[in-house]
PDB file of C-alpha atoms in Angstrom:
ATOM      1  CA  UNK A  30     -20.946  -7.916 -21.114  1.00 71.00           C
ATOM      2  CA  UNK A  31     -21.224 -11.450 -19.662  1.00 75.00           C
ATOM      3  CA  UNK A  32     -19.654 -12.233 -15.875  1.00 77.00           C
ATOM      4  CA  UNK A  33     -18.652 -15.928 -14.953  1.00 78.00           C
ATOM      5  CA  UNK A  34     -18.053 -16.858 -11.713  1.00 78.00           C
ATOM      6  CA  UNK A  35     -16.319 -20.521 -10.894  1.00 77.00           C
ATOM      7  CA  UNK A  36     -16.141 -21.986  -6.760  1.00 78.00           C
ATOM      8  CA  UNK A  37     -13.116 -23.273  -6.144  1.00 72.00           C
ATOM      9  CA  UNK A  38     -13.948 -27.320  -4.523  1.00 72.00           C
ATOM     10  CA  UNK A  39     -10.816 -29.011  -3.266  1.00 74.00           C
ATOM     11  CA  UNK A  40     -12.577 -31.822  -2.487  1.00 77.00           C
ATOM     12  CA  UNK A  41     -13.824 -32.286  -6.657  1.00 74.00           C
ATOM     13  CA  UNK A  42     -10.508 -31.513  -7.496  1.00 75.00           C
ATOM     14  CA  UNK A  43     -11.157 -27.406  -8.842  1.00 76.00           C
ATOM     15  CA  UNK A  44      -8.981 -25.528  -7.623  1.00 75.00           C
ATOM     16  CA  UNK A  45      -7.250 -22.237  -8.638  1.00 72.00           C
ATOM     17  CA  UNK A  46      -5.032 -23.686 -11.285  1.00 78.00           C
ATOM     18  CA  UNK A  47      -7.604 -25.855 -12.495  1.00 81.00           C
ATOM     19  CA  UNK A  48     -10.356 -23.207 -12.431  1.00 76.00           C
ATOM     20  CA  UNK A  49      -7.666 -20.636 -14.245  1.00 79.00           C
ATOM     21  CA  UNK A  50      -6.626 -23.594 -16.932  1.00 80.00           C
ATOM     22  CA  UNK A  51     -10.592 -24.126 -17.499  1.00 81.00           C
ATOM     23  CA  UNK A  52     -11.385 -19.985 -17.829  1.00 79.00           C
ATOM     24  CA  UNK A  53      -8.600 -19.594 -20.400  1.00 80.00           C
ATOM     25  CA  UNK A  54      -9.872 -22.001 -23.201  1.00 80.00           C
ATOM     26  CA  UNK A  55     -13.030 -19.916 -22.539  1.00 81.00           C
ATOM     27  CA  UNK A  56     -10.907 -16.710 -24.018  1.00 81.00           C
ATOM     28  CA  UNK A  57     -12.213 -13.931 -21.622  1.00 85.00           C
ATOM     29  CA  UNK A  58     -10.762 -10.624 -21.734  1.00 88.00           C
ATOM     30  CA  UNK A  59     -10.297 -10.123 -18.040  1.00 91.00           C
ATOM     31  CA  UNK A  60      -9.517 -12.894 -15.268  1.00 89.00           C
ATOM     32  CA  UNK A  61     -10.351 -11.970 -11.791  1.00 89.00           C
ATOM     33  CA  UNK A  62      -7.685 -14.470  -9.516  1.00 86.00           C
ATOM     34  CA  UNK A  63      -9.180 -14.332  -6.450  1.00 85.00           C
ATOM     35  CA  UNK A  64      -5.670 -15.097  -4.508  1.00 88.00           C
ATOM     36  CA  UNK A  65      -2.279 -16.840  -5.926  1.00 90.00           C
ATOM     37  CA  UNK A  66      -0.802 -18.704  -2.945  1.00 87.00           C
ATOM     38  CA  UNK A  67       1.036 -21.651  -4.802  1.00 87.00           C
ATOM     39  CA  UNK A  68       3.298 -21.906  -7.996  1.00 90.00           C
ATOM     40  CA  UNK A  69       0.853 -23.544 -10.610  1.00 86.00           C
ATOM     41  CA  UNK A  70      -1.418 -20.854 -10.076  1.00 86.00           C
ATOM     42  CA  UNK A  71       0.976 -18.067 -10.403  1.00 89.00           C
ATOM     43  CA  UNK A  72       2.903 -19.728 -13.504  1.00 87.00           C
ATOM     44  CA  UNK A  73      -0.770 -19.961 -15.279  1.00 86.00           C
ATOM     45  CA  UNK A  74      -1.311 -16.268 -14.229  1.00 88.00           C
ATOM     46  CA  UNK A  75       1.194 -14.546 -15.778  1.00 89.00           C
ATOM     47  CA  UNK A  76       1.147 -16.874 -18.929  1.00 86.00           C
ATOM     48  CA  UNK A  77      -2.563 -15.486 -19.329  1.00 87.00           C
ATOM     49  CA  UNK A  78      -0.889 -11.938 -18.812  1.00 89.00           C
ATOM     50  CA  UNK A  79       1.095 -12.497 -21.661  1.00 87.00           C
ATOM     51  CA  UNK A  80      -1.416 -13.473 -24.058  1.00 84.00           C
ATOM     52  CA  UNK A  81      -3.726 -10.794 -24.604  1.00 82.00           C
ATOM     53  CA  UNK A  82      -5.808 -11.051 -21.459  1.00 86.00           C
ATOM     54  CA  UNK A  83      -6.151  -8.540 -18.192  1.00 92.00           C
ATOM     55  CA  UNK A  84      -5.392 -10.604 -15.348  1.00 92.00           C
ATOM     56  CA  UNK A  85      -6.348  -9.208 -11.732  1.00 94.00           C
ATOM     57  CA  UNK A  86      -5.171 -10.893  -8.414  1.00 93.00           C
ATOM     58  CA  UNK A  87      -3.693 -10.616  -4.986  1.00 94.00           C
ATOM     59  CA  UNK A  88      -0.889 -11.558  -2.913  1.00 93.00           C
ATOM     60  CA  UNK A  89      -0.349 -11.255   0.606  1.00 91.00           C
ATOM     61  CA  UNK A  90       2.582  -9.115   0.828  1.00 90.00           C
ATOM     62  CA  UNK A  91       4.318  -6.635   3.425  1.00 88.00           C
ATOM     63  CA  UNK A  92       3.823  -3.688   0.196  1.00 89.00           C
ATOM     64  CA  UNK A  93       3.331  -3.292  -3.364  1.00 90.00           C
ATOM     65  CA  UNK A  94       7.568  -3.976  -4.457  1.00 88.00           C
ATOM     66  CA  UNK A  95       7.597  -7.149  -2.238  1.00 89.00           C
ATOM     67  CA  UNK A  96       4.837  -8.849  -4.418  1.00 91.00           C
ATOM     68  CA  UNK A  97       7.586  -8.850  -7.355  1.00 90.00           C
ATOM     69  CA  UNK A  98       9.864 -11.321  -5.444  1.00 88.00           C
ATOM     70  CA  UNK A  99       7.251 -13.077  -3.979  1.00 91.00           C
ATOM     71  CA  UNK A 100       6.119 -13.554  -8.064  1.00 91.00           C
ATOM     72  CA  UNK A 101       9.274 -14.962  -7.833  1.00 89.00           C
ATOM     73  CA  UNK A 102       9.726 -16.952  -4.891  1.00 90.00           C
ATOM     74  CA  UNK A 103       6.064 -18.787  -5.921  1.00 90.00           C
ATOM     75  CA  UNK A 104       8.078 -20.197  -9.380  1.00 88.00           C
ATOM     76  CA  UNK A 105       6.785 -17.229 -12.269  1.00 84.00           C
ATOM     77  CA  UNK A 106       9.284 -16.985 -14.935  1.00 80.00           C
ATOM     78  CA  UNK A 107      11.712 -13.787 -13.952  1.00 75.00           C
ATOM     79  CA  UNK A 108      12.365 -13.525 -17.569  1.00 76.00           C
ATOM     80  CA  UNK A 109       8.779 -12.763 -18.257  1.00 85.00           C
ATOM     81  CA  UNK A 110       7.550 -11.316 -15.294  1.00 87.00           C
ATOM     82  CA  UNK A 111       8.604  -7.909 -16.524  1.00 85.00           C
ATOM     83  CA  UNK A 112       6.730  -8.297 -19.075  1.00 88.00           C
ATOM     84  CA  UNK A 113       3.750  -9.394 -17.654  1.00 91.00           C
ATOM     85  CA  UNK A 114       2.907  -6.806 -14.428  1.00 92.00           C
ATOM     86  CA  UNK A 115       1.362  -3.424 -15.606  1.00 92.00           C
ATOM     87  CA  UNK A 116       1.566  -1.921 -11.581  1.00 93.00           C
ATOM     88  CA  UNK A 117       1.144  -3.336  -7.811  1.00 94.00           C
ATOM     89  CA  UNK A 118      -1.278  -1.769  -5.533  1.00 95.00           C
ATOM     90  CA  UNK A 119      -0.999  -2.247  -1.859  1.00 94.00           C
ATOM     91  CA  UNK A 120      -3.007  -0.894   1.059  1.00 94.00           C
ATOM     92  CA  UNK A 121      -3.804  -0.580   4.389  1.00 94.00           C
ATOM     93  CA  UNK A 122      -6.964   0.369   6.225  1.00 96.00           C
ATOM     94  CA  UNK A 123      -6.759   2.868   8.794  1.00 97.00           C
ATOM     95  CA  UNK A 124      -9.867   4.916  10.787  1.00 97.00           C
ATOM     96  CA  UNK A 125     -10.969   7.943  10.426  1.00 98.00           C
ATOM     97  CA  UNK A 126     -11.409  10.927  12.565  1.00 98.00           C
ATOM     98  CA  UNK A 127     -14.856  11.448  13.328  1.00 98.00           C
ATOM     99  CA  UNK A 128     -16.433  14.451  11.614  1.00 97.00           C
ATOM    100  CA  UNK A 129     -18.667  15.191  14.514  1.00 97.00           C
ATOM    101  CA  UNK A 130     -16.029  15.521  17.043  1.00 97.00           C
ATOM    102  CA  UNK A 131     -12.894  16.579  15.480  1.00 97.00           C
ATOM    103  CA  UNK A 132     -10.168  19.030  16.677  1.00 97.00           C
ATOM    104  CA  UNK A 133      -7.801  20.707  15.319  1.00 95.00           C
ATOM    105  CA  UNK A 134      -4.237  20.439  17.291  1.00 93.00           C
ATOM    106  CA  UNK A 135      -0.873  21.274  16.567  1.00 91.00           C
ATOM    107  CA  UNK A 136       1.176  17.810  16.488  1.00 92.00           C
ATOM    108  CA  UNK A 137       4.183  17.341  19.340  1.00 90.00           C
ATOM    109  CA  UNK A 138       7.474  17.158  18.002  1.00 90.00           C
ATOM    110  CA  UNK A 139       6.975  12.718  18.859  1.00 91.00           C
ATOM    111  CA  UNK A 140       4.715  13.236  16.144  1.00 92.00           C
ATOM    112  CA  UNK A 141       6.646  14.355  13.337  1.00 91.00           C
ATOM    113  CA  UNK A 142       9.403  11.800  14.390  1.00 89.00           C
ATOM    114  CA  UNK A 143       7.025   9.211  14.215  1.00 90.00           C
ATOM    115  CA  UNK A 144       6.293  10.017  10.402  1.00 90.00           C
ATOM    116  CA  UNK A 145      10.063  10.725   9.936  1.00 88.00           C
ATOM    117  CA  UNK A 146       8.920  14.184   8.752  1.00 88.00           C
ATOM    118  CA  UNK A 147      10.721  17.230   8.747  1.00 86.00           C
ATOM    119  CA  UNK A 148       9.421  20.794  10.289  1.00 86.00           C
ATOM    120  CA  UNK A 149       9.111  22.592   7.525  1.00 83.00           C
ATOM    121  CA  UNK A 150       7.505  20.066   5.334  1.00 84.00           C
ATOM    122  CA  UNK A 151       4.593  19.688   7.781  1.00 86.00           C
ATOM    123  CA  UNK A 152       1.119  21.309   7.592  1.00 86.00           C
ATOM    124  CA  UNK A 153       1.133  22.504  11.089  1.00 85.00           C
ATOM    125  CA  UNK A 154      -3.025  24.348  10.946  1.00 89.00           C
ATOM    126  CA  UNK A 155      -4.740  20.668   9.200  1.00 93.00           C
ATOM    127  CA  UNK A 156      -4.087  18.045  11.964  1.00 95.00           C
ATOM    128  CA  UNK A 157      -6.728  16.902  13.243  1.00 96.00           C
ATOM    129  CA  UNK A 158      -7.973  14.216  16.081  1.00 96.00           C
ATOM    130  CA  UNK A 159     -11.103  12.813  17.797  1.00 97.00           C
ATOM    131  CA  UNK A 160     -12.378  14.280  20.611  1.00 96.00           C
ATOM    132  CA  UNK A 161     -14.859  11.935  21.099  1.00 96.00           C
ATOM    133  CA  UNK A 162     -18.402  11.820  20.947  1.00 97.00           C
ATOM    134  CA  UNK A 163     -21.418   9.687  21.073  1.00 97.00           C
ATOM    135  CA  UNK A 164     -21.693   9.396  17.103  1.00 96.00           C
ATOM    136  CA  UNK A 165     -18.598   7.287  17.081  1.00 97.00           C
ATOM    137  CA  UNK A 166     -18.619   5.720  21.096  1.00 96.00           C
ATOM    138  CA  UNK A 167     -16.738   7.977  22.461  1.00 97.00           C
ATOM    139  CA  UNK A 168     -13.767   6.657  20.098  1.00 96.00           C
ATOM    140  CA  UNK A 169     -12.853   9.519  18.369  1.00 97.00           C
ATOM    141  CA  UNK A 170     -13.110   7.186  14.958  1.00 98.00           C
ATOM    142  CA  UNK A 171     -15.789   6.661  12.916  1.00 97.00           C
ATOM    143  CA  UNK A 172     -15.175   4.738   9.580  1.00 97.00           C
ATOM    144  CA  UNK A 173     -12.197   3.740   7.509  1.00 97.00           C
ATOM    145  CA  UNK A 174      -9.942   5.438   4.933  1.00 96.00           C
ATOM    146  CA  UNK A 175      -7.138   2.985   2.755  1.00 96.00           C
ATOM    147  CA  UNK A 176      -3.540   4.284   2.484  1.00 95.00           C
ATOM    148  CA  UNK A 177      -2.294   3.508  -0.994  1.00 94.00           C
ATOM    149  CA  UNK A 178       1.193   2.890  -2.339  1.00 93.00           C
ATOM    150  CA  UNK A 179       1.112   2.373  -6.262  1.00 91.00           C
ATOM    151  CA  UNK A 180       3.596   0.552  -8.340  1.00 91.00           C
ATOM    152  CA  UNK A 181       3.913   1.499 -12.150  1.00 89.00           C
ATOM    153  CA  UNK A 182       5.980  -0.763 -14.175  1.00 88.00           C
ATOM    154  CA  UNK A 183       7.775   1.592 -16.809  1.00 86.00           C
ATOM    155  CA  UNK A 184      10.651   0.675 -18.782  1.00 87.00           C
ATOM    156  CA  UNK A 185      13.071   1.259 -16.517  1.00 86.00           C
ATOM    157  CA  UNK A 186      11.731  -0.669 -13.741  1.00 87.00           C
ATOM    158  CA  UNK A 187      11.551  -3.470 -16.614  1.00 86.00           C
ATOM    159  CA  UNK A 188      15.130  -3.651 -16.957  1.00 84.00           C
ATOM    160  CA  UNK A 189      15.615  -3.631 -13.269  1.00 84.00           C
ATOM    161  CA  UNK A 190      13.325  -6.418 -12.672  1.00 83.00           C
ATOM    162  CA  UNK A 191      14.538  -8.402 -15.636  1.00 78.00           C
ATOM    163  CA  UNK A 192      18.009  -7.874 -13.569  1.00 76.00           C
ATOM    164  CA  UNK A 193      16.636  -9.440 -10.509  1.00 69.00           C
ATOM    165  CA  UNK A 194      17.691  -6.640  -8.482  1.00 69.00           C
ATOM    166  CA  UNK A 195      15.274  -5.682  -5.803  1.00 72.00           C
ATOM    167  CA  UNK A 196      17.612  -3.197  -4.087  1.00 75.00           C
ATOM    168  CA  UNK A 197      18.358  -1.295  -7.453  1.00 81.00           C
ATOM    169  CA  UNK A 198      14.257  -1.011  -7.471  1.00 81.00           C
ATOM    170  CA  UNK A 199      14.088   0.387  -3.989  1.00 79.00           C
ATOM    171  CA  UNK A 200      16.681   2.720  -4.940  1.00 79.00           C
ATOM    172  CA  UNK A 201      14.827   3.979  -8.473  1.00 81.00           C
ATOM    173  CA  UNK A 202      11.702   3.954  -6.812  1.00 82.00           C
ATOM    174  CA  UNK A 203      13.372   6.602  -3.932  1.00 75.00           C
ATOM    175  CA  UNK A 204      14.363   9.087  -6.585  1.00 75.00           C
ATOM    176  CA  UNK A 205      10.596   9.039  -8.717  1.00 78.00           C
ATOM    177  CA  UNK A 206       7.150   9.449  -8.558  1.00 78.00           C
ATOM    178  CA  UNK A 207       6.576   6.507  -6.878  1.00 84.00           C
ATOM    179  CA  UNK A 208       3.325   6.898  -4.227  1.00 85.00           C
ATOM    180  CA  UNK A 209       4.589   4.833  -1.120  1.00 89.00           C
ATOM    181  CA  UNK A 210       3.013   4.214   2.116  1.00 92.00           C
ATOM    182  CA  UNK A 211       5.220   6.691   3.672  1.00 91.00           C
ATOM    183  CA  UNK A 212       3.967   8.916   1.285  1.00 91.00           C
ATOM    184  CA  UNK A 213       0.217   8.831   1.487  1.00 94.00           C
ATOM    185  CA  UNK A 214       0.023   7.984   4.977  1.00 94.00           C
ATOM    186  CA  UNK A 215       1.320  11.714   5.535  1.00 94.00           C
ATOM    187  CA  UNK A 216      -0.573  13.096   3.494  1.00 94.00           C
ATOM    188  CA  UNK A 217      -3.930  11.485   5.087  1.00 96.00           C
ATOM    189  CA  UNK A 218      -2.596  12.729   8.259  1.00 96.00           C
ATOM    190  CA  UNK A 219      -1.782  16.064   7.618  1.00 94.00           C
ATOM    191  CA  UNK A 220      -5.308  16.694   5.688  1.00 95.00           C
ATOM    192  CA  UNK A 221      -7.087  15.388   9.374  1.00 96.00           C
ATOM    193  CA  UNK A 222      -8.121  12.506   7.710  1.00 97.00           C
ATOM    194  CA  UNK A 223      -6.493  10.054   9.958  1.00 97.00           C
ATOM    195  CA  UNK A 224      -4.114  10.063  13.220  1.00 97.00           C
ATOM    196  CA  UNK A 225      -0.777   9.166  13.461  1.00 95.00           C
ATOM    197  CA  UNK A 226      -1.154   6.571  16.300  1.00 96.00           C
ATOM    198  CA  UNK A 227      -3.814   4.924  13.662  1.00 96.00           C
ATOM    199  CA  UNK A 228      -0.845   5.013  11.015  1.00 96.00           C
ATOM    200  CA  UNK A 229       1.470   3.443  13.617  1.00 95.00           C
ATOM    201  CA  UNK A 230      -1.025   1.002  14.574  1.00 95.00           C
ATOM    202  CA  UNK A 231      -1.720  -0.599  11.263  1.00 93.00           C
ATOM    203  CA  UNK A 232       1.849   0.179   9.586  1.00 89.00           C
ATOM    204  CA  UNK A 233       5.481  -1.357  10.306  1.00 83.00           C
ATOM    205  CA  UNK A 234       7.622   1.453  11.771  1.00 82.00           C
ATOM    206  CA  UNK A 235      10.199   0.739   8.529  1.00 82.00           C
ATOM    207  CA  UNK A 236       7.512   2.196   6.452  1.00 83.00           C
ATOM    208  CA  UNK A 237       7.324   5.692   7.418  1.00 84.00           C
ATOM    209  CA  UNK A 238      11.468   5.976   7.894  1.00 79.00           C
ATOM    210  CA  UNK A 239      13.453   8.201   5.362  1.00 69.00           C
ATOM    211  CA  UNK A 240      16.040   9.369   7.320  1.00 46.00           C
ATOM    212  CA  UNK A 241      17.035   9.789  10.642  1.00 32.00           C
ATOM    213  CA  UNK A 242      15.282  12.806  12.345  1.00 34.00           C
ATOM    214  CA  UNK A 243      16.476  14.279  15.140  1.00 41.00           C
ATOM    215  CA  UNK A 244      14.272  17.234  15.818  1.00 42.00           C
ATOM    216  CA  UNK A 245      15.523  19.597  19.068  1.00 44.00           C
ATOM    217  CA  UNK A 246      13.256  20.848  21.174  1.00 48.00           C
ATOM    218  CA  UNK A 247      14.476  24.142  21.067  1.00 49.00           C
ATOM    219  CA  UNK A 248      13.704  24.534  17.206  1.00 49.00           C
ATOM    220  CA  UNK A 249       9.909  22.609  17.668  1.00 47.00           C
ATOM    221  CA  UNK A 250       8.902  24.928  20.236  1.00 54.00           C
ATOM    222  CA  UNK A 251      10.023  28.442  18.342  1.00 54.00           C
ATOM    223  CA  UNK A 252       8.221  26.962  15.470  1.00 50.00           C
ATOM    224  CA  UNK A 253       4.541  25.987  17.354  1.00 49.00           C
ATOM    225  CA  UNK A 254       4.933  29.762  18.657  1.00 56.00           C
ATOM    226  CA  UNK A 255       5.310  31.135  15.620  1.00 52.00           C
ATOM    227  CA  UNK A 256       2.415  28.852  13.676  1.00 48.00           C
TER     228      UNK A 256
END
């Protein structure tokens, strides 16, 4: 397996569209984009897509359904674009509790309205937090963990996209498999791995919302006394 690497030189005139036009008549298998910020680039990109070659890039996008209409926005051919993306995948970094110092605690009610979570749903014995410790500077974090949402293209999110319509997606993506922010955030938080003011620090508030929640106090308590 050979590896060829090509810096970009505004200045000599190679750039990404020029670099990606030069790398094709090579006829790799896989193109590495290192970033599409401009139409050429993205128009070349999903041509290569099409023509028997693995094409991997990134986009700087809120999460991993937004990079579709950005596709769009930047010029790529809706027509083909369906055609062209296999799946999205879009994360965040968050910290991690400290393994030397952690706690468990049961979370306040705050917290589970935060994460737009019901009650029952929540594991209420694997939250965990940070006491802090010398190991991590007194912190209560020490390292990072990524929160994942993953986009798969399958033929019905094909037709949607060759349809243009980005709130249909949403809507299919609600009522599948799809991993979402929301999703694993939760789940990295109820396994201790992370806190939920880390998930609320590095994530928009629309991200975690599902519903509104409106948990009484009444109900929280009972439940903590009987966990």
């Amino acid at each position: 397996m050979r590896f060829t690497q090509t810096q970009l030189n505004q200045r000599a005139g190679v750039t990404f569209a020029t670099g990606l036009r030069s790398i094709l008549r090579q006829d790799p298998d896989i193109i590495m984009v290192g970033e599409i910020r401009d139409s050429e680039t993205a128009q070349i990109a999903v041509q290569a897509s099409l023509t028997g070659h693995l094409v991997l890039t990134t986009l700087h996008t809120n999460d991993a359904i937004s990079a579709i209409p950005r596709l769009k926005a930047l010029d790529a051919d809706p027509s083909i674009l369906s055609d062209a993306i296999l799946g999205v995948v879009a994360q965040r970094l968050v910290r991690r509790v400290c393994p030397h110092c952690a706690e468990n605690y049961k979370p306040k009610a705050e917290d589970l309205q935060a994460l737009d979570l019901d009650l029952e749903l929540a594991k209420l014995t694997t939250w965990r937090r940070g006491r802090g410790c010398s190991k991590c500077f007194y912190t209560g974090y020490l390292g990072r963990e990524a929160i994942v949402e993953l986009l798969e293209i399958d033929d019905k999110m094909q037709q949607i996209m060759a349809e243009d319509a980005i709130p249909k997606m949403r809507y299919h993506l609600g009522s599948s498999n799809f991993i979402s922010f929301r999703e694993s955030a939760i789940e990295k938080v109820m396994n201790g791995v992370t806190t939920v003011e880390e998930v609320l620090r590095v994530m928009p508030r629309r991200a975690l919302l599902r519903k509104s929640l409106n948990l009484p106090r009444m109900e929280y308590d009972r439940a903590m006394s009987a966990a």
